[in-house]
Amino acid sequence: IAGSYSEANGMFTMNFTGDGGMSVLFSFVWQSATIKPRQIGIVFDMAEKVTMLSWTRRGMWRYYPDNDIGRLEGRQVAPNPCPEMFDECPHGPMQPNNSYALDTNPLGSNDFRSTKTNVTQYALCDSQLTSSCFGIKCGAGCTSLHGRSWVNNGSAIRMLAATLSNEGGNPFSRESILPHPVYSKGTTVSGQVQCFSV
């Protein structure tokens, strides 16, 4: 399938399996100004009720606090957005009385919308039918896959399946790619994402 954006032109190739799986390969040529991208991947739009996030991932440590947004596993995390971007949700500019993970804005809570690096499995499920899910996984041949979701324009959820995720977070507790990848006009941007549905 041909894809054309203001920054790049290229192709998507989708291969379907009999068990509800799909692999999506993308290969694009960068056509815009030189950048050092933070994230590169594919964005999927979810159906309206597909909102509950679960994941497993490989981390730097064996233990993370239960409310750490970088923990190795999360189950049934709701987006919990609020209507205002700054100072209004939920506690105004004062010190909040809840954990950082639960702080929220229109895109969702920090726990929901933060990038989960090095995922082995990352899925969004129907809020009423937890067995109805769409996700990504790092299977055979996969070396690096990252997931991020957010509430799009106050309604449906979007999921980024990133084959590159670099910085943008706490530099002391996450890995970085150095030197930073540089994409200039003519650079090929490519990757593969394995998807599943249940």
Short mmCIF file of C-alpha atoms in Angstrom, two decimals:
data_model
loop_
_atom_site.label_atom_id
_atom_site.label_comp_id
_atom_site.label_asym_id
_atom_site.label_seq_id
_atom_site.Cartn_x
_atom_site.Cartn_y
_atom_site.Cartn_z
CA ILE A 1 0.00 0.00 0.00
CA ALA A 2 1.46 3.34 -1.03
CA GLY A 3 1.82 5.96 1.69
CA SER A 4 2.48 9.65 1.18
CA TYR A 5 3.02 12.28 3.87
CA SER A 6 4.48 15.76 3.88
CA GLU A 7 7.72 14.38 5.35
CA ALA A 8 8.10 11.05 3.51
CA ASN A 9 6.87 8.79 0.72
CA GLY A 10 6.93 5.02 0.62
CA MET A 11 5.12 1.73 1.07
CA PHE A 12 3.40 -0.39 3.69
CA THR A 13 3.42 -4.17 3.24
CA MET A 14 0.98 -6.21 5.33
CA ASN A 15 1.18 -9.98 5.78
CA PHE A 16 -1.70 -11.75 7.52
CA THR A 17 -1.58 -15.04 9.43
CA GLY A 18 -4.41 -17.49 10.08
CA ASP A 19 -4.39 -16.87 13.84
CA GLY A 20 -5.45 -13.22 13.65
CA GLY A 21 -1.90 -11.90 13.43
CA MET A 22 -0.42 -9.41 11.02
CA SER A 23 3.02 -8.06 10.28
CA VAL A 24 3.34 -4.55 8.91
CA LEU A 25 6.53 -3.57 7.13
CA PHE A 26 7.15 0.06 6.26
CA SER A 27 9.80 1.59 4.04
CA PHE A 28 9.78 5.33 3.36
CA VAL A 29 12.20 7.89 1.97
CA TRP A 30 12.55 11.02 4.08
CA GLN A 31 11.72 14.15 2.04
CA SER A 32 11.89 16.92 4.63
CA ALA A 33 14.43 18.88 6.65
CA THR A 34 17.15 17.04 8.57
CA ILE A 35 15.97 15.83 11.98
CA LYS A 36 17.07 13.73 14.96
CA PRO A 37 13.80 11.85 15.53
CA ARG A 38 12.58 10.93 19.00
CA GLN A 39 10.26 8.17 17.76
CA ILE A 40 9.64 6.38 14.46
CA GLY A 41 6.90 3.82 13.87
CA ILE A 42 3.30 3.17 12.88
CA VAL A 43 0.18 4.71 14.47
CA PHE A 44 -3.00 2.62 14.74
CA ASP A 45 -6.45 4.09 15.44
CA MET A 46 -8.49 2.01 17.87
CA ALA A 47 -12.23 1.34 17.91
CA GLU A 48 -14.15 3.54 20.36
CA LYS A 49 -14.38 1.06 23.26
CA VAL A 50 -10.82 -0.27 22.92
CA THR A 51 -9.30 1.71 25.77
CA MET A 52 -7.72 -0.55 28.42
CA LEU A 53 -3.93 -0.87 28.24
CA SER A 54 -1.82 -3.86 29.27
CA TRP A 55 1.87 -4.57 28.64
CA THR A 56 4.93 -6.59 29.51
CA ARG A 57 8.44 -5.35 28.82
CA ARG A 58 12.13 -5.90 29.42
CA GLY A 59 13.59 -3.39 31.87
CA MET A 60 16.95 -2.39 33.27
CA TRP A 61 16.06 -3.72 36.74
CA ARG A 62 14.14 -6.66 38.19
CA TYR A 63 12.06 -4.52 40.54
CA TYR A 64 9.97 -1.41 39.98
CA PRO A 65 7.41 0.11 42.39
CA ASP A 66 3.80 -0.84 41.60
CA ASN A 67 2.98 2.77 40.63
CA ASP A 68 6.10 3.36 38.48
CA ILE A 69 5.15 4.20 34.87
CA GLY A 70 8.21 2.22 33.76
CA ARG A 71 7.31 -1.00 35.59
CA LEU A 72 7.75 -4.28 33.76
CA GLU A 73 4.05 -5.14 33.63
CA GLY A 74 0.77 -3.24 33.60
CA ARG A 75 -2.76 -4.62 33.50
CA GLN A 76 -6.03 -2.91 32.54
CA VAL A 77 -4.75 0.69 32.78
CA ALA A 78 -7.55 3.10 31.87
CA PRO A 79 -6.76 6.35 30.03
CA ASN A 80 -8.57 8.62 32.57
CA PRO A 81 -8.18 11.88 30.62
CA CYS A 82 -9.30 15.22 32.00
CA PRO A 83 -10.50 18.21 29.96
CA GLU A 84 -7.74 20.74 30.67
CA MET A 85 -4.06 20.63 29.71
CA PHE A 86 -2.48 22.58 32.59
CA ASP A 87 -3.26 23.56 36.18
CA GLU A 88 -6.84 22.30 36.23
CA CYS A 89 -6.77 18.54 36.45
CA PRO A 90 -7.22 17.23 38.91
CA HIS A 91 -5.62 19.37 41.62
CA GLY A 92 -4.57 22.67 40.06
CA PRO A 93 -0.99 23.97 40.33
CA MET A 94 -0.64 22.74 43.93
CA GLN A 95 1.09 19.52 44.96
CA PRO A 96 -1.12 16.58 43.90
CA ASN A 97 -2.29 14.05 46.45
CA ASN A 98 -1.90 11.10 44.06
CA SER A 99 1.10 9.44 42.43
CA TYR A 100 2.81 10.81 39.33
CA ALA A 101 1.45 7.84 37.36
CA LEU A 102 -2.12 9.07 37.93
CA ASP A 103 -1.50 12.71 36.97
CA THR A 104 -3.56 13.34 33.87
CA ASN A 105 -4.34 15.70 31.00
CA PRO A 106 -6.56 15.43 27.88
CA LEU A 107 -4.23 12.79 26.39
CA GLY A 108 -4.64 10.51 29.42
CA SER A 109 -2.80 9.72 32.63
CA ASN A 110 1.00 9.55 32.74
CA ASP A 111 0.69 5.81 33.28
CA PHE A 112 -1.45 5.39 30.17
CA ARG A 113 0.25 7.77 27.73
CA SER A 114 3.91 7.28 28.61
CA THR A 115 6.11 5.28 26.25
CA LYS A 116 6.69 1.71 27.37
CA THR A 117 10.15 0.84 26.05
CA ASN A 118 11.35 -2.60 25.00
CA VAL A 119 7.94 -4.23 25.15
CA THR A 120 7.49 -7.95 24.63
CA GLN A 121 3.72 -7.43 24.36
CA TYR A 122 1.59 -4.27 24.38
CA ALA A 123 -2.18 -4.34 23.88
CA LEU A 124 -5.34 -2.27 24.07
CA CYS A 125 -8.51 -4.14 24.97
CA ASP A 126 -12.24 -3.45 24.88
CA SER A 127 -13.25 -1.84 28.18
CA GLN A 128 -16.20 -4.24 28.47
CA LEU A 129 -14.78 -7.36 26.78
CA THR A 130 -11.24 -7.82 28.05
CA SER A 131 -10.78 -10.75 25.67
CA SER A 132 -11.22 -8.43 22.66
CA CYS A 133 -7.78 -6.87 22.13
CA PHE A 134 -5.41 -5.50 19.50
CA GLY A 135 -1.72 -5.38 20.24
CA ILE A 136 1.89 -5.54 19.17
CA LYS A 137 4.57 -8.01 20.18
CA CYS A 138 8.29 -8.41 19.90
CA GLY A 139 8.53 -11.89 18.42
CA ALA A 140 11.09 -13.79 16.36
CA GLY A 141 13.64 -11.49 14.78
CA CYS A 142 12.48 -8.45 16.78
CA THR A 143 15.24 -6.60 18.61
CA SER A 144 13.44 -3.45 19.78
CA LEU A 145 9.78 -2.42 20.00
CA HIS A 146 8.11 0.33 22.02
CA GLY A 147 4.47 1.24 22.63
CA ARG A 148 2.71 4.52 23.40
CA SER A 149 -1.01 5.33 23.49
CA TRP A 150 -3.02 8.50 23.96
CA VAL A 151 -6.56 9.87 23.74
CA ASN A 152 -7.00 11.51 20.33
CA ASN A 153 -9.15 14.66 20.24
CA GLY A 154 -11.12 13.61 23.31
CA SER A 155 -12.44 10.38 21.81
CA ALA A 156 -10.76 7.30 20.35
CA ILE A 157 -7.34 5.99 21.34
CA ARG A 158 -4.28 6.00 19.13
CA MET A 159 -1.43 3.52 19.53
CA LEU A 160 2.11 4.11 18.33
CA ALA A 161 4.15 1.00 17.62
CA ALA A 162 7.66 2.46 17.54
CA THR A 163 10.68 0.70 16.13
CA LEU A 164 12.80 3.66 17.29
CA SER A 165 12.31 5.42 20.62
CA ASN A 166 15.04 7.71 21.87
CA GLU A 167 15.15 9.92 24.96
CA GLY A 168 12.26 12.23 25.76
CA GLY A 169 12.10 10.77 29.26
CA ASN A 170 14.20 10.54 32.38
CA PRO A 171 17.81 10.29 31.09
CA PHE A 172 18.98 8.53 34.26
CA SER A 173 16.72 5.48 34.03
CA ARG A 174 16.29 4.72 30.35
CA GLU A 175 18.62 3.88 27.54
CA SER A 176 19.52 6.30 24.78
CA ILE A 177 20.88 5.81 21.28
CA LEU A 178 24.12 7.76 20.87
CA PRO A 179 25.02 9.33 18.63
CA HIS A 180 21.45 10.32 17.81
CA PRO A 181 20.17 8.95 14.50
CA VAL A 182 20.04 11.68 11.87
CA TYR A 183 17.48 11.59 9.05
CA SER A 184 18.18 13.87 6.12
CA LYS A 185 16.52 14.13 2.73
CA GLY A 186 16.88 10.82 0.93
CA THR A 187 17.32 8.70 4.09
CA THR A 188 15.37 5.42 4.05
CA VAL A 189 13.16 4.98 7.13
CA SER A 190 12.04 1.37 7.57
CA GLY A 191 10.88 -1.14 10.12
CA GLN A 192 8.54 -4.02 10.89
CA VAL A 193 5.79 -4.41 13.51
CA GLN A 194 4.14 -7.69 14.48
CA CYS A 195 0.50 -7.29 15.51
CA PHE A 196 -2.02 -9.64 17.10
CA SER A 197 -5.72 -9.64 17.90
CA VAL A 198 -7.70 -11.82 20.32
#
